[in-house]
Every structure is written in structure tokens, then in C-alpha cells.
PDB file of C-alpha atoms in Angstrom:
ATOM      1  CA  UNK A1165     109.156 145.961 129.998  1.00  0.00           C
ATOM      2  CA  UNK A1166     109.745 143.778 127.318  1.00  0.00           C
ATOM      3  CA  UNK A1167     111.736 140.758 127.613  1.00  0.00           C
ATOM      4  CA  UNK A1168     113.794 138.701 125.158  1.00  0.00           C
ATOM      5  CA  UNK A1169     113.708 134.877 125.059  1.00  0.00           C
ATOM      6  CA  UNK A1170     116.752 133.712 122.618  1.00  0.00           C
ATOM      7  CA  UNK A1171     116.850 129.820 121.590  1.00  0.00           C
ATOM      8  CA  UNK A1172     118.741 127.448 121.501  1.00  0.00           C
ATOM      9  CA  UNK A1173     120.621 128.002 124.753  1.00  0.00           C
ATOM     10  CA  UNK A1174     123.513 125.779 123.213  1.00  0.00           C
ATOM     11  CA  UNK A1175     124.002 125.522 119.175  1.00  0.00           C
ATOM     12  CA  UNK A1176     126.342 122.609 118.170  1.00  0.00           C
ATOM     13  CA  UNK A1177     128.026 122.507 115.200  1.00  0.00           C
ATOM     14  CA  UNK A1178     131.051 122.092 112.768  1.00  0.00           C
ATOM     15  CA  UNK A1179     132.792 124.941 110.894  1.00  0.00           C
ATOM     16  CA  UNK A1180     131.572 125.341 107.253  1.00  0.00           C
ATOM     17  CA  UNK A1181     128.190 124.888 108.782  1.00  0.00           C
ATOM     18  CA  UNK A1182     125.080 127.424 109.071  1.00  0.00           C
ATOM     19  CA  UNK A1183     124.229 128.501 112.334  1.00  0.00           C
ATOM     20  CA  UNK A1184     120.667 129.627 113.171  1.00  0.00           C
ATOM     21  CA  UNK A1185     119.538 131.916 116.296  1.00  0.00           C
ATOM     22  CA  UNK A1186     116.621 133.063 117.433  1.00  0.00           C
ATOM     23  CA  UNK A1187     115.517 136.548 119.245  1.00  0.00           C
ATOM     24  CA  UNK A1188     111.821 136.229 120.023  1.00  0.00           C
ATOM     25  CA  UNK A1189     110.622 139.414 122.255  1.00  0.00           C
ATOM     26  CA  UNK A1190     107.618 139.149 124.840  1.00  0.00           C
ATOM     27  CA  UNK A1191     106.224 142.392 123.386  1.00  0.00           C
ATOM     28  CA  UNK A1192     106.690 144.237 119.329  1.00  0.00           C
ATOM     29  CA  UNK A1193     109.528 146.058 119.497  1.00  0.00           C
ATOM     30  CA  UNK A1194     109.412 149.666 118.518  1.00  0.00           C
ATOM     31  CA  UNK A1195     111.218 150.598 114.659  1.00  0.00           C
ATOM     32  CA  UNK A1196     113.083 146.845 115.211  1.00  0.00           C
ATOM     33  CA  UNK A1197     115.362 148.280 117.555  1.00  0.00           C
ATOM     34  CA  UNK A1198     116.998 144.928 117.772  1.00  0.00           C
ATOM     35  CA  UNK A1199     120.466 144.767 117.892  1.00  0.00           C
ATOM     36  CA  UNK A1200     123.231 141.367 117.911  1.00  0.00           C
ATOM     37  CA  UNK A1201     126.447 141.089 119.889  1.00  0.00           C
ATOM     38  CA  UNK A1202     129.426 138.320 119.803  1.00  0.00           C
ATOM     39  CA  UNK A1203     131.062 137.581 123.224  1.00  0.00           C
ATOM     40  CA  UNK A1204     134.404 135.752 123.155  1.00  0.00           C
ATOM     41  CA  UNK A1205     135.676 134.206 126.826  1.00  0.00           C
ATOM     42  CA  UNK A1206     137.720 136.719 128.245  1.00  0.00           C
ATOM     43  CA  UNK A1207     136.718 139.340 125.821  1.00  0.00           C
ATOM     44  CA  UNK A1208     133.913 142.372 125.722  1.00  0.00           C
ATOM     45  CA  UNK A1209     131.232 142.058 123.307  1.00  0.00           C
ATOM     46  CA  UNK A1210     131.216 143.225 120.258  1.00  0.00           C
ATOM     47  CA  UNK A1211     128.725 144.868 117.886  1.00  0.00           C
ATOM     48  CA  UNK A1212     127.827 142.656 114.726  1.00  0.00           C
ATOM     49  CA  UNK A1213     123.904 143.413 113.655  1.00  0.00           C
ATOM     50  CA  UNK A1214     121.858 146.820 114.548  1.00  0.00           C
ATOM     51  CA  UNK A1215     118.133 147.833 113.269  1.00  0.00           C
ATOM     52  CA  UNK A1216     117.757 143.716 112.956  1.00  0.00           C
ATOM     53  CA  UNK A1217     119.589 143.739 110.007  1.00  0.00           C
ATOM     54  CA  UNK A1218     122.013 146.792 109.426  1.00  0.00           C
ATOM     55  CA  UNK A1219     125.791 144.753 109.388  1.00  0.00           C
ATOM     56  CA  UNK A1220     128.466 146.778 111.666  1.00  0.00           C
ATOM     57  CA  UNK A1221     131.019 148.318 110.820  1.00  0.00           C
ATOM     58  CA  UNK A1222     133.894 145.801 109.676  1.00  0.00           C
ATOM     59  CA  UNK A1223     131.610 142.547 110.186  1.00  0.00           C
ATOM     60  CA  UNK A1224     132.117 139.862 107.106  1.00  0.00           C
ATOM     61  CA  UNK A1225     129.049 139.436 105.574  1.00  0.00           C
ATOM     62  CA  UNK A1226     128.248 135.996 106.193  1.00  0.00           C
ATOM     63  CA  UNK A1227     126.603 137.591 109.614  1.00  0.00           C
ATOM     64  CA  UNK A1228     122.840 138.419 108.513  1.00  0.00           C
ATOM     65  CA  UNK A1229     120.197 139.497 110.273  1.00  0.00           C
ATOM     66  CA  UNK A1230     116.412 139.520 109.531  1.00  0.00           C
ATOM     67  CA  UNK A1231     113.069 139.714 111.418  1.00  0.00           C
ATOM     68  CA  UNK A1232     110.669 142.168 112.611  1.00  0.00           C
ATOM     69  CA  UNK A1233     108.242 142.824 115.420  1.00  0.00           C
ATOM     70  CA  UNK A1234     108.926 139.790 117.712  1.00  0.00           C
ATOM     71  CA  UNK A1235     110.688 137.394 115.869  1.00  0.00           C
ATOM     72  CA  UNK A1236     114.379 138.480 114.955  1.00  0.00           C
ATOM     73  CA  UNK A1237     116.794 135.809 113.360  1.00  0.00           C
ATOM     74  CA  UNK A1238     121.019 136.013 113.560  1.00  0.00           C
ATOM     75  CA  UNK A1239     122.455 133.610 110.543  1.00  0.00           C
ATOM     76  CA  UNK A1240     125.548 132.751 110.376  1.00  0.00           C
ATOM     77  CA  UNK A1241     126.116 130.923 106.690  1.00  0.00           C
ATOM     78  CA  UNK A1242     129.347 129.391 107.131  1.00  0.00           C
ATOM     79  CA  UNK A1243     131.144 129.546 110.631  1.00  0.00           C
ATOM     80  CA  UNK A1244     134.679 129.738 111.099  1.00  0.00           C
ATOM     81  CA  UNK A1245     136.927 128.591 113.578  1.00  0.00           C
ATOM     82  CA  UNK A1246     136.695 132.559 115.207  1.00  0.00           C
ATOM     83  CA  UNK A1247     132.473 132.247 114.840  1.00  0.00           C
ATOM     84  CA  UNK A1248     132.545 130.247 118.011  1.00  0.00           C
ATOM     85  CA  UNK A1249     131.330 131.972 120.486  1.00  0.00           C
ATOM     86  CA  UNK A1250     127.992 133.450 122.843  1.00  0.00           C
ATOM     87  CA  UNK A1251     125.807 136.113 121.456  1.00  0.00           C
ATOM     88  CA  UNK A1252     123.388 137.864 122.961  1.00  0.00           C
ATOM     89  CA  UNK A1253     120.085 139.878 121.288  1.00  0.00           C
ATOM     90  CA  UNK A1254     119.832 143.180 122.419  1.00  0.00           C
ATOM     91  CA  UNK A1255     116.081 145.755 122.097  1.00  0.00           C
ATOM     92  CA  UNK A1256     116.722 149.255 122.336  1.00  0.00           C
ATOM     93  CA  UNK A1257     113.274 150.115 121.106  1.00  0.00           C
ATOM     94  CA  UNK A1258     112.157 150.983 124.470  1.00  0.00           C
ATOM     95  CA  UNK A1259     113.043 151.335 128.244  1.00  0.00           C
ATOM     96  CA  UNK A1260     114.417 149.885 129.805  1.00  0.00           C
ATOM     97  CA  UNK A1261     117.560 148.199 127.663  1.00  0.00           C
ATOM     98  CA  UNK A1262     116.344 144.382 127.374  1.00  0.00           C
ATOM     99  CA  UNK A1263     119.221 141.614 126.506  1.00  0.00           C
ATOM    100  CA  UNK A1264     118.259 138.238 125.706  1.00  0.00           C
ATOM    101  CA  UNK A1265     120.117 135.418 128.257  1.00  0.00           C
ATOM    102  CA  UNK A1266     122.288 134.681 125.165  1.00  0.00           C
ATOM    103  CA  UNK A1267     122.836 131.413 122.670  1.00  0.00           C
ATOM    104  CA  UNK A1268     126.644 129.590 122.823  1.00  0.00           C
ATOM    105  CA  UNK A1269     127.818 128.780 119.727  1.00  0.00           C
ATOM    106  CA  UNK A1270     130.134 125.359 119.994  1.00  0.00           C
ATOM    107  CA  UNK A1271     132.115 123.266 118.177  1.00  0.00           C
ATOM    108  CA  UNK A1272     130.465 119.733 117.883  1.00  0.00           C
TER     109      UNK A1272
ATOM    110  CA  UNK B1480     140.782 154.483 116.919  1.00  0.00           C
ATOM    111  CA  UNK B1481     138.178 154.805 119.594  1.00  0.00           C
ATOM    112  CA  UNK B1482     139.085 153.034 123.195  1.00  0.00           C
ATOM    113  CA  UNK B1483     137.328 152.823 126.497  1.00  0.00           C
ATOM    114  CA  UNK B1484     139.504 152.099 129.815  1.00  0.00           C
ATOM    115  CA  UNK B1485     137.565 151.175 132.773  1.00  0.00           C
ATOM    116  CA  UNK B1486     139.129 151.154 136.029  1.00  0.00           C
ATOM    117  CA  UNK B1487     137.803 151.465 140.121  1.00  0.00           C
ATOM    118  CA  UNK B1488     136.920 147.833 140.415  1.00  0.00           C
ATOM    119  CA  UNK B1489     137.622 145.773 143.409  1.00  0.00           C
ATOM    120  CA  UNK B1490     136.676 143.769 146.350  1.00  0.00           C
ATOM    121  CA  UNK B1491     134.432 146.010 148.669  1.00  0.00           C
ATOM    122  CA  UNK B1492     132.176 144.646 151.339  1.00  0.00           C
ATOM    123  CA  UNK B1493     128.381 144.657 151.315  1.00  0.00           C
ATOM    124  CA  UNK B1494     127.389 148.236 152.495  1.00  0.00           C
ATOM    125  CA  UNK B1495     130.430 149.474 150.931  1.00  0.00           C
ATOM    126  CA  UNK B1496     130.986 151.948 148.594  1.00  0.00           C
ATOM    127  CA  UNK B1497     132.932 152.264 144.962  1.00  0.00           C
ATOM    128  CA  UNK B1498     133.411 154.889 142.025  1.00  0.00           C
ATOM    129  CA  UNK B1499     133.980 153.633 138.544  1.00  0.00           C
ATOM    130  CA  UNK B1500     135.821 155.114 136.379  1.00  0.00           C
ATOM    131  CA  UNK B1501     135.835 155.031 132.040  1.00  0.00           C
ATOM    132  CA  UNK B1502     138.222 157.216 130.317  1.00  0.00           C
ATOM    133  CA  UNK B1503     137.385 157.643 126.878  1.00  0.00           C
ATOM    134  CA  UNK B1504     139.275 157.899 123.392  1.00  0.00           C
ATOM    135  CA  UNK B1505     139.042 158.006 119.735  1.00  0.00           C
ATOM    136  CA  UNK B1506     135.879 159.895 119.419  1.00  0.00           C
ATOM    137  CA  UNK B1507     134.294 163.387 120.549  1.00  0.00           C
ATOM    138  CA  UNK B1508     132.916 162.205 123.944  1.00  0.00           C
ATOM    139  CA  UNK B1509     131.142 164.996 124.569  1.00  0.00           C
ATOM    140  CA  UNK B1510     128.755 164.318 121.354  1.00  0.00           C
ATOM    141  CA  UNK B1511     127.349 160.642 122.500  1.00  0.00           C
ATOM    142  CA  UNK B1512     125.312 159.252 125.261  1.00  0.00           C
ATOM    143  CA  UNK B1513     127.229 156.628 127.513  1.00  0.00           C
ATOM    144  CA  UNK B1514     125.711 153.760 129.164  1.00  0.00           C
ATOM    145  CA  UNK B1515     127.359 151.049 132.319  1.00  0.00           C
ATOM    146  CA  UNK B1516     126.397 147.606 131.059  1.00  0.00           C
ATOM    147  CA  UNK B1517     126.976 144.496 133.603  1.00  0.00           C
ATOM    148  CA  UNK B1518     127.701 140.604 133.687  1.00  0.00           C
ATOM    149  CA  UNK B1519     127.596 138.778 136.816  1.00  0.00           C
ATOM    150  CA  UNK B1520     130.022 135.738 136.943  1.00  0.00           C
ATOM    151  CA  UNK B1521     128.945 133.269 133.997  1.00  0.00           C
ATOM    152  CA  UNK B1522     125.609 135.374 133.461  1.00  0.00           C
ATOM    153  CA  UNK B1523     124.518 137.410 130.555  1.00  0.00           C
ATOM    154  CA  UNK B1524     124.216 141.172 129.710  1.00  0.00           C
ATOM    155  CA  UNK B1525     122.592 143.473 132.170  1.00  0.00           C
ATOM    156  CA  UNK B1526     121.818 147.428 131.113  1.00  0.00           C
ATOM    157  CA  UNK B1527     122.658 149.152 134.941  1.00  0.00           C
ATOM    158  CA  UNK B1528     122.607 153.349 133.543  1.00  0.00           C
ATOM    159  CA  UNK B1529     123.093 155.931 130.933  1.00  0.00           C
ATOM    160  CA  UNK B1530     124.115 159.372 130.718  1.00  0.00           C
ATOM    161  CA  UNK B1531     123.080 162.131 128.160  1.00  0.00           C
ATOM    162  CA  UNK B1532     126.275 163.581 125.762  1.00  0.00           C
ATOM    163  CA  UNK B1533     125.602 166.577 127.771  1.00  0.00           C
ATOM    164  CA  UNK B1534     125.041 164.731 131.104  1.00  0.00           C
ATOM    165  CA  UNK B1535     121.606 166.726 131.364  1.00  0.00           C
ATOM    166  CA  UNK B1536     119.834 163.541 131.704  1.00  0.00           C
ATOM    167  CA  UNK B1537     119.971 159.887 133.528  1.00  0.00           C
ATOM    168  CA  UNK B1538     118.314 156.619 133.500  1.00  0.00           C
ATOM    169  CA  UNK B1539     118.493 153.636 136.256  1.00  0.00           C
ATOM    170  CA  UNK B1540     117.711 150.180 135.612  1.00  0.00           C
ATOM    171  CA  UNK B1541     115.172 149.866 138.717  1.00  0.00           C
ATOM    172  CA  UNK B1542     117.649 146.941 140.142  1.00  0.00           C
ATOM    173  CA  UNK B1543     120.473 149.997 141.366  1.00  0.00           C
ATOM    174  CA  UNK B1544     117.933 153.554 141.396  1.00  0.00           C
ATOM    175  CA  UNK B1545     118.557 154.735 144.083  1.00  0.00           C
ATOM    176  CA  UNK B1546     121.886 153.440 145.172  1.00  0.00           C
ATOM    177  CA  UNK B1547     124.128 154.153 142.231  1.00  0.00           C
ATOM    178  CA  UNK B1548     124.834 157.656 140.058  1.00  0.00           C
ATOM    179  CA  UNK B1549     125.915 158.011 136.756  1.00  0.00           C
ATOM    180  CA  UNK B1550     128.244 161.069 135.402  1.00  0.00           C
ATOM    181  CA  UNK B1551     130.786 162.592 133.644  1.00  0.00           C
ATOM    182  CA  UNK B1552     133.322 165.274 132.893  1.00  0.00           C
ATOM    183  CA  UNK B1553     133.329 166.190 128.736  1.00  0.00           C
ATOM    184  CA  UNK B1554     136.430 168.054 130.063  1.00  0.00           C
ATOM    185  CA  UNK B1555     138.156 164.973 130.724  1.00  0.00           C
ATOM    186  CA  UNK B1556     136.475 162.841 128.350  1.00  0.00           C
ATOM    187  CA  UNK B1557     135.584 160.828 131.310  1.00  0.00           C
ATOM    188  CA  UNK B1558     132.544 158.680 132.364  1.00  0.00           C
ATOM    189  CA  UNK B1559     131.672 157.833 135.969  1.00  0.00           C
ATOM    190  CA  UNK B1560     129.493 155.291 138.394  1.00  0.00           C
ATOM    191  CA  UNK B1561     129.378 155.912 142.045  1.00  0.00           C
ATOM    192  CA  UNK B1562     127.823 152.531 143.554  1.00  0.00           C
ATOM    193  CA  UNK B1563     126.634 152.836 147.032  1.00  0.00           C
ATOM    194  CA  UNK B1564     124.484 150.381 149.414  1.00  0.00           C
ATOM    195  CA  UNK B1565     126.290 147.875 147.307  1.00  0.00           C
ATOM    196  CA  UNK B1566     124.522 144.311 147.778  1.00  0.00           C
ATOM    197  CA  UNK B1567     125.894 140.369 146.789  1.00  0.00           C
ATOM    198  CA  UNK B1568     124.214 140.651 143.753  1.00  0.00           C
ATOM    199  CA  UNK B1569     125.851 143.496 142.072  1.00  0.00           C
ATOM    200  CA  UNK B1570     129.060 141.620 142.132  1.00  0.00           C
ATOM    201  CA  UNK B1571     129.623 141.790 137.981  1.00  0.00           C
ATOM    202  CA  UNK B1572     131.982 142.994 135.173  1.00  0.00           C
ATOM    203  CA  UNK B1573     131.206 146.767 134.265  1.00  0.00           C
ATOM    204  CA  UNK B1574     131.313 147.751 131.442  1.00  0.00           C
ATOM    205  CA  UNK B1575     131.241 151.408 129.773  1.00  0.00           C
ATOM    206  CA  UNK B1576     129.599 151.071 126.407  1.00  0.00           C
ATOM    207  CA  UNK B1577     129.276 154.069 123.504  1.00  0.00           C
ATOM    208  CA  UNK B1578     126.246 154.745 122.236  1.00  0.00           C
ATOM    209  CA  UNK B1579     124.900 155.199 119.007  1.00  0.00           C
ATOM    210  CA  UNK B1580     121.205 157.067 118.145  1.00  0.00           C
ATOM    211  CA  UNK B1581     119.463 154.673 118.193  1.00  0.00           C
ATOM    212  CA  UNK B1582     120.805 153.697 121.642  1.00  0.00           C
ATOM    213  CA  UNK B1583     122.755 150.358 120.573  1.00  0.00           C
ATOM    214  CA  UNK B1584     126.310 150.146 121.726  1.00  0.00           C
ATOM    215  CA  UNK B1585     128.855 150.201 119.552  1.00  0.00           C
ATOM    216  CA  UNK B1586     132.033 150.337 121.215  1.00  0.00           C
ATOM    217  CA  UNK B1587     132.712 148.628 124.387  1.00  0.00           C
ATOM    218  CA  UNK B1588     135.344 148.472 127.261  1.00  0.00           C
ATOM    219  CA  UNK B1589     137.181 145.591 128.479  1.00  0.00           C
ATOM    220  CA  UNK B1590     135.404 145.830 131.897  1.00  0.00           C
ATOM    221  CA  UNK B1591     136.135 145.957 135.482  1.00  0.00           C
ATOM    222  CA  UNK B1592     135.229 143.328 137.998  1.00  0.00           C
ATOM    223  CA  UNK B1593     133.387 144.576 141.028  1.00  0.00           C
ATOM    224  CA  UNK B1594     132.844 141.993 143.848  1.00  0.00           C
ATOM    225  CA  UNK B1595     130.638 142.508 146.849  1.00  0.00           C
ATOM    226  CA  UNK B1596     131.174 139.933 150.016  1.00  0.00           C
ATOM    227  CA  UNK B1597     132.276 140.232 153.412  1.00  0.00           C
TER     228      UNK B1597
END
């Protein structure tokens, strides 16, 4: 069962800024079935990154996502107001359906 | 546009018994695996089943085998979880999720809050 460590648990910054999160995975996961979500308070997530770096339907392209194998990488270049948020890594490479315990996004 | 509308959620006592319900729209339901997906209160993301497009097959996460079933009716365009033996700890939001192939989810509900305590 593989299991997904994301980092940092809190990210503080200012809009205009790059944000920088990190998916690293206990085991290689299969094709880079790794897949990024944004969750809003309140709100359901939503799909933003799939295949580690495949954008989603209707997501501006300053969300980018790279890595392979273990290491998987969500960038954010320029965060708006709306970029503030948790989101969570997600491997789908393999059973069972690992999520990683998610990185908030703040406003510092 | 495609929409998901969960609904069954409640307070039930530990022991107790619920049926979730997702009804589906937007999309041919009957050509796409479904999946539950949880969040306990303040938690993160939790995969709890999934369910073939033709409902021939099922998966448990090993936290709820045995105590919860997956289905649904491609006649309705409706997706189902009966939760049995229900426990503290499955206290959560549900949510029904859409899958893709791969098995990512791209379309999710708004959830339904399920809380277990006497």
C-alpha cells in the first residue's frame, strides 16, 4: 500500500508569489498515476493536475505539475487571491486509492 | 453540465445503520466507474469504495469491508452506499466522485455529513 507524505503542512505566502508543493510517495508509483486536487472551506474538491502533469479541464495554466516515480511537484507561479486554499496529492497507480494528508495554502 | 447530489446523511447511533444516496447528471452514468470518497471533521481525503460502470465489480478500502456495500441503478442514474455496523470513526463527509480511466476523479459532489455517536 503505498502512502503519500505531502510537505509543507502549511505554505505561507502573498499573492503574486510562487507556491511550491511537494507529493513524495513511500513506494514508485505505477505510469505516474498521480493526480492534484484544490479544496476550498465549505466546498468539494476539485480536479486541477492528472498523470502528474496533464492540466484539467478549465484550470489556468499557472497550475503545473511535474515529477515522476516518487517525487511529484504542484507549482503554482503566481497565486491569486482564489489560489488560497488546501490541496491534497492523490495515486491512483495502484490499490488501494492513496491521498496525501494535504498542504494549506495561506495568506501571510 | 455534469452534477452529483448526495443525500441520506444524518445522525445515526453506533450500531446503526444508513443508505447513501448520489443521483447523477450531465453525463452517461452508466459508461463510468463511481467511487464514495470521505473526510472526517478537519481531516483529509479518504478513498471508502468503487463500483464498476456496469456494477459487475467492487472494491473496499479494508477500514469499512465488510460493513458497507456499494451499488447502483444505470436505470436511475443513481449511485448507492449502504453503511452498516457503523463505528465513531466513520463519522465524515461522503462524497460520490466520477471517475475517469485512469481512476482519478474528476467530478465531485458537494457531500453529505454522516455522524456516528450515541
Amino acid at each position: 500500500e503505498i502512502v503519500l507524505t505531502q510537505s509543507p503542512g502549511t505554505l505561507s505566502l502573498s499573492p503574486g508569489e510562487r507556491a511550491t508543493l511537494s507529493c513524495r510517495a513511500s513506494q514508485s508509483v505505477s505510469n505516474n498515476y498521480l493526480a492534484w486536487y484544490q479544496q476550498k472551506p465549505g466546498q468539494a474538491p476539485r480536479l486541477l493536475i492528472y498523470g502528474a502533469s496533464s492540466r484539467a479541464t478549465g484550470i489556468p495554466d499557472r497550475f503545473s505539475g511535474s515529477g515522476s516515480g516518487t517525487d511529484f511537484t504542484l507549482t503554482i507561479s503566481r497565486l491569486e487571491p482564489e489560489d488560497f486554499a488546501v490541496y491534497y496529492c492523490h495515486q491512483y497507480g495502484s490499490a488501494p486509492h492513496a491521498f496525501g494528508q494535504g498542504t494549506k495554502v495561506e495568506v501571510k | 453540465d455534469v452534477q452529483l447530489l448526495e443525500s441520506g446523511g444524518g445522525l445515526v447511533q453506533p450500531g446503526g445503520s444508513l443508505r447513501l444516496s448520489c443521483a447523477a447528471s450531465g453525463f452517461t452514468f452508466s459508461s463510468y466507474p463511481m467511487s464514495w470518497v470521505r473526510q472526517a471533521p478537519g481531516k483529509g481525503l479518504e478513498w471508502v469504495s468503487a463500483i464498476t460502470s456496469s456494477g459487475g465489480s467492487t472494491y473496499y478500502a479494508d477500514s469499512v469491508k465488510g460493513r458497507f456495500t456499494i451499488s447502483r441503478d444505470n436505470s436511475k442514474n443513481t449511485l448507492s452506499l449502504q453503511m452498516d455496523s457503523l463505528r465513531a470513526e466513520d463519522t465524515a463527509i461522503y462524497y460520490c466522485a466520477k471517475e475517469k480511466q485512469p481512476p482519478y476523479f474528476d467530478y465531485w459532489g458537494q457531500g453529505t455529513l454522516v455522524t456516528v455517536s450515541s
